Amino acid sequence: MGKGLRLNYKIIFYFFGLLLVFNGGFMLLSSLVSLIYQDGVTLQIFLSGIITLIFGLFGMLHHRNHNKEMNKREGYIVVAFGWVVMSLSGAIPYVATGSIPSFTSAFFETMSGFTTTGASILNDIEVVPKGVLFWRSLTHWIGGMGIIVLAVAILPLLGIGGMQLFAAEAPGPSADKLHPRITDTAKRLWLIYFGYTAAETLLLKLAGMSFFDAVNHSMSTLSTGGFSTKNASVAYWNDNPLIQYIIIVFMFLAGTNFVLSYYAFKGKISKIIQDEEFKLYFKFITIFTLIAAVLIYFRADISLSSISHPQVFGPAESAFRHALFQVLTVVTTTGFISADFTLWTPFLTVMFFGLMFLGGSAGSTSGGVKVVRHLVLIKNGFLEFKRTLHPNAILPVRYNRRAVSGIIVFNILGFFILYMISFITGALGFSMMGFDFESSIGIAASSLGNVGPALGVFGPVNNYAALPPIGLWWSSFLMLIGRLELFTVLILLTPFFWRNR
């Protein structure tokens, strides 16, 4: 960095301005929805958008003569504080319309939106004005777009937690690139993201949802967020299995590496079939769905008692559908609810708690640890046995027929250890607020993994309204570090990041 720590503040504030302009533009779109549905809060949302736009344009114009070069430190600051800037400004419509009068609660709801967690403090979602509900779902959708850019362009560049592996598979420095320029790659993936959202909206409308509900649930599904327009979440449509199966398909796609979707549209099916992460992701979902379905079927007396559930095609189909839906919603960290899985025997409660640590694929919008990291850890674990027997042998971990460098393996091990320390610290924080063991570990795992539903008082049919203000800030912090792959945010808390060298 030279003699002193000289940050290029102009480019940092230019990017913050750009993010605010982006946010303000989407708020204006929400005010248009509010106007169409005549929900009485059009002016408040419109003014929120105008204020955000003004601040954004000021930031961009005031710092437009910036040096175009951005180093790693500035990258970390832009990513970590960018999400915070988006959440601070994104809370304005909630407060301005009176939907969530407390700024702390509004910030929590917005952070939950942008990090695609889907945890909510709203007790009655259905009385919230349509324009605000649309903005709430949009925060998910915008967050999902941001996550795609993170995965494609930023995290591999910063070398975070083994994300170079994803870079090697797709848009990084390799012969396998989707497209040479990162911006073009991001645009291609955004196009797929938008296309999937439009397709799901159309299918849900045809299956019987209102257009408004279809748009909102599509944005929540593709971003693996989980905000619903109904108090009962997707369980509201338990008498319409087709709607739930459509959401199941798109949850699966949203939890898959978007680059594989690109290959599918290009007809390169062999690339998908050969992808080790995709194969393990598919196996995990299949195995856990079968376990859950069998247990639900044979313990049907208690299985779905929390939410009304007309068995349209009989108990076997109902057990399979709810098992598949809940496994996918937790693995992909979407967080929709079709039933209360904490009533499905203690074994399944523990299993779903474990699934919160799984996560979807790298390069998807899902949270959690990610399947590729588990894959490398499992392979490395088995190789340790071989290394014990053959200490002189050189046995590299292989992923997609390529040797993985030792640095990446250490990165992933470091990430996993940091993830578990963050989880334990998170749970200790909640327990200090007076919550019981089950609730504390549940909300810590759910916040950190961006899942949404948790355990205990924060279980699937409850929400996060029981959290005190300090708990809302703590949960928001866990959501942020979990979403940004830990290192990005936590490195800012280290003294050597800011030290002159």
Short mmCIF file of N, CA and C in Angstrom, two decimals, residues 279-416:
data_model
loop_
_atom_site.label_atom_id
_atom_site.label_comp_id
_atom_site.label_asym_id
_atom_site.label_seq_id
_atom_site.Cartn_x
_atom_site.Cartn_y
_atom_site.Cartn_z
N LYS A 279 -24.01 -32.56 -8.65
CA LYS A 279 -24.36 -33.96 -8.34
C LYS A 279 -24.58 -34.15 -6.85
N LEU A 280 -23.68 -33.56 -6.03
CA LEU A 280 -23.82 -33.71 -4.58
C LEU A 280 -25.05 -32.94 -4.07
N TYR A 281 -25.29 -31.77 -4.61
CA TYR A 281 -26.49 -30.96 -4.27
C TYR A 281 -27.75 -31.76 -4.53
N PHE A 282 -27.80 -32.39 -5.70
CA PHE A 282 -28.97 -33.20 -6.08
C PHE A 282 -29.13 -34.41 -5.14
N LYS A 283 -27.99 -35.07 -4.83
CA LYS A 283 -28.04 -36.24 -3.94
C LYS A 283 -28.51 -35.85 -2.54
N PHE A 284 -27.99 -34.76 -2.02
CA PHE A 284 -28.39 -34.29 -0.69
C PHE A 284 -29.90 -34.09 -0.63
N ILE A 285 -30.44 -33.39 -1.62
CA ILE A 285 -31.88 -33.09 -1.63
C ILE A 285 -32.69 -34.37 -1.73
N THR A 286 -32.27 -35.29 -2.60
CA THR A 286 -32.99 -36.56 -2.78
C THR A 286 -33.00 -37.37 -1.48
N ILE A 287 -31.83 -37.54 -0.86
CA ILE A 287 -31.72 -38.37 0.34
C ILE A 287 -32.54 -37.78 1.50
N PHE A 288 -32.36 -36.48 1.76
CA PHE A 288 -33.06 -35.87 2.90
C PHE A 288 -34.57 -35.80 2.66
N THR A 289 -34.98 -35.64 1.39
CA THR A 289 -36.42 -35.63 1.08
C THR A 289 -37.03 -37.00 1.37
N LEU A 290 -36.35 -38.06 0.95
CA LEU A 290 -36.86 -39.42 1.19
C LEU A 290 -36.97 -39.73 2.68
N ILE A 291 -35.94 -39.33 3.44
CA ILE A 291 -35.97 -39.56 4.90
C ILE A 291 -37.17 -38.84 5.52
N ALA A 292 -37.32 -37.55 5.15
CA ALA A 292 -38.41 -36.75 5.71
C ALA A 292 -39.77 -37.29 5.29
N ALA A 293 -39.91 -37.66 4.01
CA ALA A 293 -41.20 -38.14 3.49
C ALA A 293 -41.65 -39.42 4.21
N VAL A 294 -40.71 -40.34 4.39
CA VAL A 294 -41.03 -41.62 5.06
C VAL A 294 -41.48 -41.36 6.50
N LEU A 295 -40.75 -40.51 7.20
CA LEU A 295 -41.11 -40.22 8.60
C LEU A 295 -42.45 -39.49 8.70
N ILE A 296 -42.69 -38.54 7.78
CA ILE A 296 -43.97 -37.82 7.81
C ILE A 296 -45.12 -38.81 7.54
N TYR A 297 -44.91 -39.67 6.56
CA TYR A 297 -45.96 -40.62 6.16
C TYR A 297 -46.34 -41.56 7.31
N PHE A 298 -45.32 -42.07 8.00
CA PHE A 298 -45.61 -43.04 9.06
C PHE A 298 -45.91 -42.38 10.40
N ARG A 299 -45.67 -41.07 10.50
CA ARG A 299 -46.04 -40.37 11.72
C ARG A 299 -47.07 -39.29 11.39
N ALA A 300 -47.99 -39.63 10.47
CA ALA A 300 -48.92 -38.65 9.91
C ALA A 300 -49.83 -38.02 10.96
N ASP A 301 -50.02 -38.72 12.10
CA ASP A 301 -50.90 -38.19 13.13
C ASP A 301 -50.40 -36.85 13.69
N ILE A 302 -49.07 -36.65 13.65
CA ILE A 302 -48.52 -35.39 14.19
C ILE A 302 -47.89 -34.53 13.10
N SER A 303 -47.80 -35.07 11.89
CA SER A 303 -46.90 -34.46 10.91
C SER A 303 -47.21 -33.03 10.53
N LEU A 304 -48.47 -32.72 10.23
CA LEU A 304 -48.75 -31.40 9.66
C LEU A 304 -49.81 -30.66 10.47
N SER A 305 -49.87 -30.98 11.77
CA SER A 305 -50.98 -30.47 12.57
C SER A 305 -50.99 -28.97 12.76
N SER A 306 -49.85 -28.32 12.46
CA SER A 306 -49.78 -26.88 12.72
C SER A 306 -50.53 -26.05 11.69
N ILE A 307 -50.65 -26.55 10.49
CA ILE A 307 -51.25 -25.76 9.41
C ILE A 307 -52.26 -26.66 8.67
N SER A 308 -53.41 -26.10 8.34
CA SER A 308 -54.40 -26.92 7.63
C SER A 308 -53.80 -27.40 6.32
N HIS A 309 -54.08 -28.65 5.99
CA HIS A 309 -53.41 -29.23 4.82
C HIS A 309 -54.33 -30.23 4.13
N PRO A 310 -55.22 -29.76 3.32
CA PRO A 310 -56.05 -30.70 2.56
C PRO A 310 -55.17 -31.65 1.76
N GLN A 311 -55.38 -32.95 1.92
CA GLN A 311 -54.56 -33.93 1.19
C GLN A 311 -55.22 -34.19 -0.16
N VAL A 312 -54.85 -33.38 -1.13
CA VAL A 312 -55.52 -33.39 -2.42
C VAL A 312 -55.34 -34.74 -3.12
N PHE A 313 -54.13 -35.29 -3.10
CA PHE A 313 -53.86 -36.55 -3.78
C PHE A 313 -53.53 -37.68 -2.80
N GLY A 314 -54.03 -37.57 -1.57
CA GLY A 314 -53.78 -38.63 -0.60
C GLY A 314 -52.56 -38.36 0.26
N PRO A 315 -52.41 -39.13 1.34
CA PRO A 315 -51.35 -38.88 2.31
C PRO A 315 -49.93 -39.08 1.76
N ALA A 316 -49.74 -40.02 0.84
CA ALA A 316 -48.38 -40.28 0.32
C ALA A 316 -47.86 -39.06 -0.46
N GLU A 317 -48.71 -38.52 -1.35
CA GLU A 317 -48.30 -37.34 -2.13
C GLU A 317 -48.08 -36.15 -1.20
N SER A 318 -48.96 -36.00 -0.22
CA SER A 318 -48.86 -34.88 0.71
C SER A 318 -47.55 -34.95 1.50
N ALA A 319 -47.21 -36.15 1.97
CA ALA A 319 -45.97 -36.34 2.73
C ALA A 319 -44.76 -36.03 1.86
N PHE A 320 -44.77 -36.52 0.61
CA PHE A 320 -43.65 -36.28 -0.31
C PHE A 320 -43.51 -34.80 -0.63
N ARG A 321 -44.65 -34.14 -0.90
CA ARG A 321 -44.60 -32.72 -1.30
C ARG A 321 -44.08 -31.85 -0.16
N HIS A 322 -44.60 -32.05 1.04
CA HIS A 322 -44.16 -31.23 2.17
C HIS A 322 -42.70 -31.52 2.52
N ALA A 323 -42.30 -32.79 2.40
CA ALA A 323 -40.89 -33.14 2.68
C ALA A 323 -39.97 -32.46 1.67
N LEU A 324 -40.30 -32.58 0.37
CA LEU A 324 -39.47 -31.98 -0.67
C LEU A 324 -39.45 -30.46 -0.53
N PHE A 325 -40.63 -29.88 -0.27
CA PHE A 325 -40.72 -28.43 -0.16
C PHE A 325 -39.86 -27.93 0.99
N GLN A 326 -39.99 -28.56 2.16
CA GLN A 326 -39.26 -28.08 3.34
C GLN A 326 -37.77 -28.36 3.26
N VAL A 327 -37.37 -29.48 2.66
CA VAL A 327 -35.94 -29.76 2.49
C VAL A 327 -35.33 -28.71 1.56
N LEU A 328 -36.00 -28.44 0.44
CA LEU A 328 -35.48 -27.45 -0.50
C LEU A 328 -35.46 -26.05 0.09
N THR A 329 -36.51 -25.70 0.84
CA THR A 329 -36.59 -24.34 1.37
C THR A 329 -35.49 -24.08 2.40
N VAL A 330 -35.07 -25.14 3.13
CA VAL A 330 -34.00 -24.97 4.12
C VAL A 330 -32.62 -25.09 3.46
N VAL A 331 -32.44 -26.08 2.58
CA VAL A 331 -31.14 -26.26 1.91
C VAL A 331 -30.79 -25.04 1.06
N THR A 332 -31.75 -24.55 0.29
CA THR A 332 -31.48 -23.39 -0.56
C THR A 332 -31.58 -22.08 0.22
N THR A 333 -31.91 -22.17 1.51
CA THR A 333 -32.07 -21.03 2.42
C THR A 333 -33.15 -20.06 1.93
N THR A 334 -34.19 -20.60 1.28
CA THR A 334 -35.29 -19.74 0.83
C THR A 334 -36.16 -19.34 2.02
N GLY A 335 -36.62 -20.34 2.77
CA GLY A 335 -37.34 -20.02 3.99
C GLY A 335 -38.85 -19.90 3.85
N PHE A 336 -39.41 -20.33 2.72
CA PHE A 336 -40.88 -20.42 2.64
C PHE A 336 -41.34 -21.54 3.57
N ILE A 337 -42.62 -21.51 3.94
CA ILE A 337 -43.15 -22.52 4.84
C ILE A 337 -44.40 -23.15 4.22
N SER A 338 -44.42 -24.49 4.16
CA SER A 338 -45.65 -25.18 3.77
C SER A 338 -46.22 -25.92 4.97
N ALA A 339 -45.41 -26.10 6.02
CA ALA A 339 -45.83 -26.76 7.24
C ALA A 339 -44.79 -26.50 8.33
N ASP A 340 -45.14 -26.79 9.56
CA ASP A 340 -44.22 -26.58 10.68
C ASP A 340 -43.36 -27.82 10.89
N PHE A 341 -42.12 -27.78 10.38
CA PHE A 341 -41.27 -28.98 10.46
C PHE A 341 -40.81 -29.30 11.87
N THR A 342 -40.98 -28.35 12.82
CA THR A 342 -40.56 -28.64 14.19
C THR A 342 -41.55 -29.58 14.90
N LEU A 343 -42.67 -29.87 14.26
CA LEU A 343 -43.64 -30.83 14.82
C LEU A 343 -43.51 -32.21 14.20
N TRP A 344 -42.52 -32.38 13.33
CA TRP A 344 -42.36 -33.64 12.61
C TRP A 344 -41.36 -34.57 13.30
N THR A 345 -41.52 -34.87 14.52
CA THR A 345 -40.61 -35.73 15.30
C THR A 345 -39.29 -35.00 15.62
N PRO A 346 -38.73 -35.27 16.79
CA PRO A 346 -37.46 -34.61 17.18
C PRO A 346 -36.33 -34.88 16.18
N PHE A 347 -36.32 -36.09 15.58
CA PHE A 347 -35.27 -36.43 14.61
C PHE A 347 -35.27 -35.45 13.44
N LEU A 348 -36.47 -35.18 12.90
CA LEU A 348 -36.54 -34.28 11.74
C LEU A 348 -36.23 -32.83 12.12
N THR A 349 -36.58 -32.43 13.35
CA THR A 349 -36.23 -31.08 13.81
C THR A 349 -34.71 -30.91 13.79
N VAL A 350 -34.00 -31.93 14.33
CA VAL A 350 -32.53 -31.88 14.37
C VAL A 350 -31.97 -31.93 12.94
N MET A 351 -32.59 -32.76 12.07
CA MET A 351 -32.12 -32.85 10.69
C MET A 351 -32.25 -31.51 9.97
N PHE A 352 -33.40 -30.85 10.14
CA PHE A 352 -33.59 -29.55 9.48
C PHE A 352 -32.64 -28.50 10.06
N PHE A 353 -32.35 -28.61 11.35
CA PHE A 353 -31.37 -27.69 11.95
C PHE A 353 -30.00 -27.89 11.29
N GLY A 354 -29.64 -29.16 11.08
CA GLY A 354 -28.37 -29.48 10.40
C GLY A 354 -28.34 -28.96 8.97
N LEU A 355 -29.49 -29.03 8.29
CA LEU A 355 -29.57 -28.57 6.89
C LEU A 355 -29.34 -27.06 6.76
N MET A 356 -29.57 -26.33 7.86
CA MET A 356 -29.33 -24.88 7.82
C MET A 356 -27.86 -24.57 7.55
N PHE A 357 -26.98 -25.53 7.83
CA PHE A 357 -25.55 -25.32 7.63
C PHE A 357 -25.08 -25.79 6.24
N LEU A 358 -26.02 -26.38 5.48
CA LEU A 358 -25.63 -26.94 4.18
C LEU A 358 -25.46 -25.86 3.12
N GLY A 359 -26.54 -25.15 2.84
CA GLY A 359 -26.47 -24.10 1.81
C GLY A 359 -26.59 -24.70 0.42
N GLY A 360 -26.89 -23.85 -0.56
CA GLY A 360 -27.01 -24.30 -1.95
C GLY A 360 -25.65 -24.33 -2.62
N SER A 361 -25.64 -24.13 -3.93
CA SER A 361 -24.39 -24.18 -4.70
C SER A 361 -23.70 -22.82 -4.70
N ALA A 362 -22.39 -22.83 -4.90
CA ALA A 362 -21.67 -21.57 -5.14
C ALA A 362 -22.18 -21.02 -6.47
N GLY A 363 -22.30 -19.70 -6.56
CA GLY A 363 -22.81 -19.11 -7.80
C GLY A 363 -24.32 -19.13 -7.89
N SER A 364 -24.98 -19.51 -6.79
CA SER A 364 -26.45 -19.40 -6.72
C SER A 364 -26.76 -18.24 -5.78
N THR A 365 -28.04 -17.97 -5.55
CA THR A 365 -28.39 -16.88 -4.63
C THR A 365 -28.57 -17.37 -3.21
N SER A 366 -28.38 -18.67 -2.96
CA SER A 366 -28.61 -19.20 -1.61
C SER A 366 -27.48 -18.85 -0.66
N GLY A 367 -27.79 -18.92 0.64
CA GLY A 367 -26.81 -18.63 1.68
C GLY A 367 -26.16 -19.91 2.19
N GLY A 368 -25.78 -19.90 3.47
CA GLY A 368 -25.18 -21.10 4.07
C GLY A 368 -23.73 -21.30 3.67
N VAL A 369 -23.21 -22.48 4.04
CA VAL A 369 -21.78 -22.77 3.82
C VAL A 369 -21.48 -23.01 2.35
N LYS A 370 -22.41 -23.57 1.60
CA LYS A 370 -22.32 -23.94 0.18
C LYS A 370 -21.80 -25.37 0.01
N VAL A 371 -22.42 -26.07 -0.93
CA VAL A 371 -22.13 -27.49 -1.17
C VAL A 371 -20.68 -27.71 -1.58
N VAL A 372 -20.12 -26.81 -2.39
CA VAL A 372 -18.74 -27.01 -2.88
C VAL A 372 -17.75 -27.06 -1.73
N ARG A 373 -17.99 -26.25 -0.70
CA ARG A 373 -17.09 -26.26 0.46
C ARG A 373 -17.20 -27.58 1.21
N HIS A 374 -18.43 -28.06 1.40
CA HIS A 374 -18.61 -29.36 2.06
C HIS A 374 -17.91 -30.46 1.27
N LEU A 375 -18.03 -30.38 -0.05
CA LEU A 375 -17.43 -31.39 -0.93
C LEU A 375 -15.91 -31.43 -0.75
N VAL A 376 -15.28 -30.25 -0.77
CA VAL A 376 -13.82 -30.18 -0.61
C VAL A 376 -13.41 -30.66 0.79
N LEU A 377 -14.18 -30.29 1.81
CA LEU A 377 -13.87 -30.73 3.18
C LEU A 377 -13.98 -32.23 3.32
N ILE A 378 -15.04 -32.82 2.72
CA ILE A 378 -15.22 -34.28 2.79
C ILE A 378 -14.06 -34.98 2.07
N LYS A 379 -13.73 -34.50 0.87
CA LYS A 379 -12.64 -35.12 0.10
C LYS A 379 -11.31 -35.00 0.85
N ASN A 380 -11.07 -33.84 1.42
CA ASN A 380 -9.83 -33.63 2.16
C ASN A 380 -9.77 -34.53 3.39
N GLY A 381 -10.93 -34.71 4.03
CA GLY A 381 -11.01 -35.59 5.21
C GLY A 381 -10.62 -37.02 4.87
N PHE A 382 -11.14 -37.53 3.76
CA PHE A 382 -10.80 -38.90 3.32
C PHE A 382 -9.32 -39.01 2.94
N LEU A 383 -8.82 -37.94 2.30
CA LEU A 383 -7.40 -37.96 1.92
C LEU A 383 -6.48 -37.96 3.13
N GLU A 384 -6.94 -37.37 4.24
CA GLU A 384 -6.12 -37.38 5.46
C GLU A 384 -5.86 -38.81 5.93
N PHE A 385 -6.86 -39.69 5.76
CA PHE A 385 -6.65 -41.11 6.13
C PHE A 385 -5.54 -41.71 5.27
N LYS A 386 -5.62 -41.42 3.94
CA LYS A 386 -4.60 -41.95 3.02
C LYS A 386 -3.22 -41.38 3.35
N ARG A 387 -3.19 -40.07 3.68
CA ARG A 387 -1.92 -39.44 3.99
C ARG A 387 -1.29 -40.02 5.26
N THR A 388 -2.15 -40.46 6.17
CA THR A 388 -1.65 -41.08 7.39
C THR A 388 -0.95 -42.39 7.07
N LEU A 389 -1.54 -43.15 6.13
CA LEU A 389 -0.95 -44.43 5.73
C LEU A 389 0.26 -44.24 4.82
N HIS A 390 0.18 -43.21 3.96
CA HIS A 390 1.28 -42.97 3.00
C HIS A 390 1.80 -41.54 3.17
N PRO A 391 2.58 -41.29 4.21
CA PRO A 391 2.99 -39.91 4.52
C PRO A 391 3.80 -39.22 3.43
N ASN A 392 4.46 -39.98 2.55
CA ASN A 392 5.30 -39.35 1.52
C ASN A 392 4.56 -39.11 0.19
N ALA A 393 3.34 -39.64 0.11
CA ALA A 393 2.59 -39.51 -1.15
C ALA A 393 2.03 -38.10 -1.30
N ILE A 394 2.03 -37.59 -2.53
CA ILE A 394 1.41 -36.28 -2.81
C ILE A 394 -0.01 -36.56 -3.28
N LEU A 395 -0.97 -36.21 -2.44
CA LEU A 395 -2.37 -36.54 -2.73
C LEU A 395 -3.21 -35.25 -2.73
N PRO A 396 -3.34 -34.61 -3.88
CA PRO A 396 -4.13 -33.37 -3.90
C PRO A 396 -5.64 -33.65 -3.91
N VAL A 397 -6.40 -32.72 -3.37
CA VAL A 397 -7.86 -32.80 -3.46
C VAL A 397 -8.23 -32.46 -4.90
N ARG A 398 -9.12 -33.28 -5.48
CA ARG A 398 -9.55 -33.01 -6.86
C ARG A 398 -11.01 -32.58 -6.89
N TYR A 399 -11.26 -31.55 -7.70
CA TYR A 399 -12.63 -31.07 -7.87
C TYR A 399 -12.86 -30.86 -9.36
N ASN A 400 -13.89 -31.51 -9.88
CA ASN A 400 -14.16 -31.48 -11.33
C ASN A 400 -12.91 -31.82 -12.15
N ARG A 401 -12.25 -32.88 -11.73
CA ARG A 401 -11.08 -33.45 -12.42
C ARG A 401 -9.86 -32.53 -12.41
N ARG A 402 -9.89 -31.49 -11.56
CA ARG A 402 -8.73 -30.61 -11.43
C ARG A 402 -8.21 -30.66 -10.01
N ALA A 403 -6.90 -30.60 -9.86
CA ALA A 403 -6.31 -30.55 -8.52
C ALA A 403 -6.60 -29.19 -7.89
N VAL A 404 -7.03 -29.22 -6.64
CA VAL A 404 -7.32 -27.98 -5.91
C VAL A 404 -6.06 -27.60 -5.13
N SER A 405 -5.62 -26.35 -5.26
CA SER A 405 -4.39 -25.94 -4.58
C SER A 405 -4.58 -25.98 -3.07
N GLY A 406 -3.47 -26.22 -2.38
CA GLY A 406 -3.50 -26.28 -0.91
C GLY A 406 -4.02 -25.00 -0.30
N ILE A 407 -3.73 -23.86 -0.93
CA ILE A 407 -4.17 -22.56 -0.40
C ILE A 407 -5.70 -22.51 -0.36
N ILE A 408 -6.34 -23.01 -1.43
CA ILE A 408 -7.82 -22.99 -1.47
C ILE A 408 -8.39 -23.92 -0.41
N VAL A 409 -7.77 -25.09 -0.22
CA VAL A 409 -8.24 -26.03 0.82
C VAL A 409 -8.12 -25.35 2.19
N PHE A 410 -7.00 -24.68 2.45
CA PHE A 410 -6.83 -23.97 3.74
C PHE A 410 -7.85 -22.84 3.87
N ASN A 411 -8.11 -22.16 2.76
CA ASN A 411 -9.14 -21.11 2.75
C ASN A 411 -10.48 -21.64 3.20
N ILE A 412 -10.85 -22.81 2.66
CA ILE A 412 -12.14 -23.42 2.97
C ILE A 412 -12.18 -23.90 4.42
N LEU A 413 -11.08 -24.50 4.88
CA LEU A 413 -11.00 -24.93 6.28
C LEU A 413 -11.12 -23.72 7.20
N GLY A 414 -10.42 -22.65 6.84
CA GLY A 414 -10.49 -21.41 7.62
C GLY A 414 -11.89 -20.84 7.65
N PHE A 415 -12.56 -20.88 6.50
CA PHE A 415 -13.94 -20.38 6.40
C PHE A 415 -14.85 -21.18 7.32
N PHE A 416 -14.71 -22.51 7.27
CA PHE A 416 -15.59 -23.39 8.05
C PHE A 416 -15.40 -23.15 9.55
#
